[in-house]
Amino acid sequence: MVDADACPVKKETADIARVSGVPVMMVSSYAHELRGGEGVDVIHVDNSDQSADLYIANHVKSGDIVLTGDYGLAALVLAKGCHVLSFRGQTYDETNMDMMLEGRHARAKERRRGHHTKGPKPFTAEDRNFFQHKLTKLLNLLQENVQL
């Protein structure tokens, strides 16, 4: 399941999943024009702030893979037993989630005080390649465990 509003790796995700025979569900607000394709379903939700995240959190089940850049959503779906990757290929898990949420909270406090914080660094070809490697590796690992 993909938090697709700001996802820079939609095509790569669809391509890797297609090769692996895994269906993909991309969840996006109506403000983003997405079309499904072979093995890819698109779910459009309203434009409110957390609609895509709430849809994903309410529809995932244990063992699903969730792709997101949102730490809050990552924490919610980890608690449901999902595997979570960022769009840059970073694995979110119980060992790093508390630190990420604390950092997000600290940055939000700074913004409320009027301080400007840095946004994410530009997405690079290396980020894209690393994501592809990590998603392929995760899918292969999960498929091997299912076949045992």
PDB file of C-alpha atoms in Angstrom:
ATOM      1  CA  MET A   1       0.000   0.000   0.000  1.00  0.00           C
ATOM      2  CA  VAL A   2       1.453   3.346  -1.058  1.00  0.00           C
ATOM      3  CA  ASP A   3       0.901   6.759   0.529  1.00  0.00           C
ATOM      4  CA  ALA A   4       0.881   8.163  -2.987  1.00  0.00           C
ATOM      5  CA  ASP A   5       0.309  11.920  -2.633  1.00  0.00           C
ATOM      6  CA  ALA A   6       3.996  12.798  -2.355  1.00  0.00           C
ATOM      7  CA  CYS A   7       5.486   9.506  -3.539  1.00  0.00           C
ATOM      8  CA  PRO A   8       8.344  10.022  -6.038  1.00  0.00           C
ATOM      9  CA  VAL A   9       8.682   6.275  -6.758  1.00  0.00           C
ATOM     10  CA  LYS A  10       5.216   5.294  -7.979  1.00  0.00           C
ATOM     11  CA  LYS A  11       6.422   3.891 -11.296  1.00  0.00           C
ATOM     12  CA  GLU A  12       9.292   1.994  -9.701  1.00  0.00           C
ATOM     13  CA  THR A  13       6.954   0.530  -7.092  1.00  0.00           C
ATOM     14  CA  ALA A  14       4.483  -0.629  -9.748  1.00  0.00           C
ATOM     15  CA  ASP A  15       7.258  -2.130 -11.891  1.00  0.00           C
ATOM     16  CA  ILE A  16       8.887  -4.042  -9.023  1.00  0.00           C
ATOM     17  CA  ALA A  17       5.552  -5.290  -7.704  1.00  0.00           C
ATOM     18  CA  ARG A  18       4.457  -6.412 -11.174  1.00  0.00           C
ATOM     19  CA  VAL A  19       7.629  -8.497 -11.606  1.00  0.00           C
ATOM     20  CA  SER A  20       7.080  -9.997  -8.141  1.00  0.00           C
ATOM     21  CA  GLY A  21       3.390 -10.661  -8.783  1.00  0.00           C
ATOM     22  CA  VAL A  22       2.327  -8.492  -5.855  1.00  0.00           C
ATOM     23  CA  PRO A  23      -0.707  -6.193  -6.117  1.00  0.00           C
ATOM     24  CA  VAL A  24      -0.271  -2.502  -5.313  1.00  0.00           C
ATOM     25  CA  MET A  25      -2.807  -0.097  -3.876  1.00  0.00           C
ATOM     26  CA  MET A  26      -1.960   3.587  -4.231  1.00  0.00           C
ATOM     27  CA  VAL A  27      -3.934   5.881  -1.945  1.00  0.00           C
ATOM     28  CA  SER A  28      -4.153   9.517  -2.948  1.00  0.00           C
ATOM     29  CA  SER A  29      -6.376  12.543  -2.538  1.00  0.00           C
ATOM     30  CA  TYR A  30      -8.607  13.630  -5.387  1.00  0.00           C
ATOM     31  CA  ALA A  31      -6.231  16.555  -5.920  1.00  0.00           C
ATOM     32  CA  HIS A  32      -3.692  14.149  -7.441  1.00  0.00           C
ATOM     33  CA  GLU A  33      -4.570  12.579 -10.759  1.00  0.00           C
ATOM     34  CA  LEU A  34      -3.495   8.946 -10.591  1.00  0.00           C
ATOM     35  CA  ARG A  35      -4.468   6.061 -12.798  1.00  0.00           C
ATOM     36  CA  GLY A  36      -4.175   2.394 -12.039  1.00  0.00           C
ATOM     37  CA  GLY A  37      -2.606  -0.138 -14.315  1.00  0.00           C
ATOM     38  CA  GLU A  38      -1.685  -3.774 -14.413  1.00  0.00           C
ATOM     39  CA  GLY A  39      -1.609  -4.892 -10.778  1.00  0.00           C
ATOM     40  CA  VAL A  40      -2.126  -1.341  -9.497  1.00  0.00           C
ATOM     41  CA  ASP A  41      -5.364  -0.107  -7.947  1.00  0.00           C
ATOM     42  CA  VAL A  42      -5.845   3.555  -7.091  1.00  0.00           C
ATOM     43  CA  ILE A  43      -7.995   4.686  -4.197  1.00  0.00           C
ATOM     44  CA  HIS A  44      -8.915   8.367  -4.133  1.00  0.00           C
ATOM     45  CA  VAL A  45      -9.859   9.965  -0.818  1.00  0.00           C
ATOM     46  CA  ASP A  46     -10.978  13.492   0.015  1.00  0.00           C
ATOM     47  CA  ASN A  47      -8.499  16.352   0.154  1.00  0.00           C
ATOM     48  CA  SER A  48      -8.448  16.811   3.921  1.00  0.00           C
ATOM     49  CA  ASP A  49      -5.083  16.759   5.663  1.00  0.00           C
ATOM     50  CA  GLN A  50      -4.769  13.136   6.805  1.00  0.00           C
ATOM     51  CA  SER A  51      -7.334  11.327   4.642  1.00  0.00           C
ATOM     52  CA  ALA A  52      -4.862   9.125   2.771  1.00  0.00           C
ATOM     53  CA  ASP A  53      -3.035   8.219   5.988  1.00  0.00           C
ATOM     54  CA  LEU A  54      -6.279   7.345   7.764  1.00  0.00           C
ATOM     55  CA  TYR A  55      -7.467   5.235   4.848  1.00  0.00           C
ATOM     56  CA  ILE A  56      -4.204   3.299   4.843  1.00  0.00           C
ATOM     57  CA  ALA A  57      -4.159   2.861   8.622  1.00  0.00           C
ATOM     58  CA  ASN A  58      -7.735   1.561   8.557  1.00  0.00           C
ATOM     59  CA  HIS A  59      -7.262  -0.874   5.667  1.00  0.00           C
ATOM     60  CA  VAL A  60      -3.839  -2.499   6.180  1.00  0.00           C
ATOM     61  CA  LYS A  61      -3.392  -5.861   7.779  1.00  0.00           C
ATOM     62  CA  SER A  62      -0.461  -7.594   9.382  1.00  0.00           C
ATOM     63  CA  GLY A  63       2.212  -8.520   6.851  1.00  0.00           C
ATOM     64  CA  ASP A  64       1.336  -5.764   4.362  1.00  0.00           C
ATOM     65  CA  ILE A  65       4.061  -3.505   3.017  1.00  0.00           C
ATOM     66  CA  VAL A  66       3.424   0.224   3.393  1.00  0.00           C
ATOM     67  CA  LEU A  67       5.433   2.864   1.561  1.00  0.00           C
ATOM     68  CA  THR A  68       5.307   6.300   3.161  1.00  0.00           C
ATOM     69  CA  GLY A  69       7.346   9.299   4.145  1.00  0.00           C
ATOM     70  CA  ASP A  70       5.076  10.042   7.107  1.00  0.00           C
ATOM     71  CA  TYR A  71       6.455   8.960  10.496  1.00  0.00           C
ATOM     72  CA  GLY A  72       3.044   9.090  12.143  1.00  0.00           C
ATOM     73  CA  LEU A  73       1.526   6.748   9.576  1.00  0.00           C
ATOM     74  CA  ALA A  74       4.590   4.520   9.821  1.00  0.00           C
ATOM     75  CA  ALA A  75       4.124   4.215  13.593  1.00  0.00           C
ATOM     76  CA  LEU A  76       0.426   3.346  13.189  1.00  0.00           C
ATOM     77  CA  VAL A  77       0.975   0.600  10.637  1.00  0.00           C
ATOM     78  CA  LEU A  78       4.021  -0.825  12.429  1.00  0.00           C
ATOM     79  CA  ALA A  79       1.727  -1.396  15.399  1.00  0.00           C
ATOM     80  CA  LYS A  80      -0.496  -3.445  13.082  1.00  0.00           C
ATOM     81  CA  GLY A  81       2.397  -5.695  12.041  1.00  0.00           C
ATOM     82  CA  CYS A  82       3.178  -4.113   8.676  1.00  0.00           C
ATOM     83  CA  HIS A  83       6.543  -3.721   6.968  1.00  0.00           C
ATOM     84  CA  VAL A  84       7.291  -0.044   6.306  1.00  0.00           C
ATOM     85  CA  LEU A  85       9.722   1.588   3.883  1.00  0.00           C
ATOM     86  CA  SER A  86      10.316   5.248   3.146  1.00  0.00           C
ATOM     87  CA  PHE A  87      10.440   6.481  -0.435  1.00  0.00           C
ATOM     88  CA  ARG A  88      14.235   6.601  -0.032  1.00  0.00           C
ATOM     89  CA  GLY A  89      14.370   2.945   1.029  1.00  0.00           C
ATOM     90  CA  GLN A  90      14.786   3.483   4.769  1.00  0.00           C
ATOM     91  CA  THR A  91      13.220   0.733   6.836  1.00  0.00           C
ATOM     92  CA  TYR A  92      10.974   1.999   9.608  1.00  0.00           C
ATOM     93  CA  ASP A  93      10.799  -0.356  12.573  1.00  0.00           C
ATOM     94  CA  GLU A  94      10.483  -0.400  16.335  1.00  0.00           C
ATOM     95  CA  THR A  95      14.200   0.347  16.771  1.00  0.00           C
ATOM     96  CA  ASN A  96      14.097   3.745  15.046  1.00  0.00           C
ATOM     97  CA  MET A  97      10.472   4.899  15.244  1.00  0.00           C
ATOM     98  CA  ASP A  98      10.645   6.593  18.670  1.00  0.00           C
ATOM     99  CA  MET A  99      13.659   8.663  17.616  1.00  0.00           C
ATOM    100  CA  MET A 100      11.969   9.689  14.363  1.00  0.00           C
ATOM    101  CA  LEU A 101       8.755  10.728  16.111  1.00  0.00           C
ATOM    102  CA  GLU A 102      10.715  12.704  18.724  1.00  0.00           C
ATOM    103  CA  GLY A 103      12.605  14.512  15.956  1.00  0.00           C
ATOM    104  CA  ARG A 104       9.351  15.311  14.145  1.00  0.00           C
ATOM    105  CA  HIS A 105       7.884  16.690  17.377  1.00  0.00           C
ATOM    106  CA  ALA A 106      10.963  18.855  18.036  1.00  0.00           C
ATOM    107  CA  ARG A 107      10.862  20.290  14.499  1.00  0.00           C
ATOM    108  CA  ALA A 108       7.121  21.036  14.847  1.00  0.00           C
ATOM    109  CA  LYS A 109       7.796  22.898  18.117  1.00  0.00           C
ATOM    110  CA  GLU A 110      10.467  24.982  16.399  1.00  0.00           C
ATOM    111  CA  ARG A 111       8.096  25.869  13.552  1.00  0.00           C
ATOM    112  CA  ARG A 112       5.412  26.924  16.056  1.00  0.00           C
ATOM    113  CA  ARG A 113       7.980  29.257  17.630  1.00  0.00           C
ATOM    114  CA  GLY A 114       8.499  30.876  14.242  1.00  0.00           C
ATOM    115  CA  HIS A 115      11.808  29.219  13.429  1.00  0.00           C
ATOM    116  CA  HIS A 116      12.266  27.886   9.951  1.00  0.00           C
ATOM    117  CA  THR A 117      13.359  24.280   9.696  1.00  0.00           C
ATOM    118  CA  LYS A 118      14.957  22.582   6.736  1.00  0.00           C
ATOM    119  CA  GLY A 119      12.779  20.536   4.470  1.00  0.00           C
ATOM    120  CA  PRO A 120      13.844  17.202   3.079  1.00  0.00           C
ATOM    121  CA  LYS A 121      16.966  17.067   0.964  1.00  0.00           C
ATOM    122  CA  PRO A 122      16.368  16.769  -2.795  1.00  0.00           C
ATOM    123  CA  PHE A 123      15.445  13.308  -4.028  1.00  0.00           C
ATOM    124  CA  THR A 124      18.356  11.868  -6.027  1.00  0.00           C
ATOM    125  CA  ALA A 125      18.949   9.039  -8.480  1.00  0.00           C
ATOM    126  CA  GLU A 126      20.863   7.287  -5.690  1.00  0.00           C
ATOM    127  CA  ASP A 127      17.788   7.540  -3.462  1.00  0.00           C
ATOM    128  CA  ARG A 128      15.664   6.030  -6.238  1.00  0.00           C
ATOM    129  CA  ASN A 129      18.126   3.173  -6.796  1.00  0.00           C
ATOM    130  CA  PHE A 130      18.417   2.456  -3.077  1.00  0.00           C
ATOM    131  CA  PHE A 131      14.614   2.370  -2.758  1.00  0.00           C
ATOM    132  CA  GLN A 132      14.355  -0.081  -5.666  1.00  0.00           C
ATOM    133  CA  HIS A 133      16.996  -2.318  -4.105  1.00  0.00           C
ATOM    134  CA  LYS A 134      15.336  -2.301  -0.668  1.00  0.00           C
ATOM    135  CA  LEU A 135      11.806  -2.937  -1.991  1.00  0.00           C
ATOM    136  CA  THR A 136      13.005  -5.781  -4.211  1.00  0.00           C
ATOM    137  CA  LYS A 137      14.946  -7.290  -1.312  1.00  0.00           C
ATOM    138  CA  LEU A 138      11.943  -7.038   1.037  1.00  0.00           C
ATOM    139  CA  LEU A 139       9.557  -8.595  -1.490  1.00  0.00           C
ATOM    140  CA  ASN A 140      11.991 -11.435  -2.190  1.00  0.00           C
ATOM    141  CA  LEU A 141      12.487 -12.084   1.522  1.00  0.00           C
ATOM    142  CA  LEU A 142       8.742 -12.143   2.213  1.00  0.00           C
ATOM    143  CA  GLN A 143       8.042 -14.395  -0.768  1.00  0.00           C
ATOM    144  CA  GLU A 144      10.765 -16.840   0.316  1.00  0.00           C
ATOM    145  CA  ASN A 145       9.256 -17.005   3.815  1.00  0.00           C
ATOM    146  CA  VAL A 146       5.775 -17.653   2.402  1.00  0.00           C
ATOM    147  CA  GLN A 147       7.043 -20.489   0.186  1.00  0.00           C
ATOM    148  CA  LEU A 148       8.729 -22.309   3.092  1.00  0.00           C
TER     149      LEU A 148
END
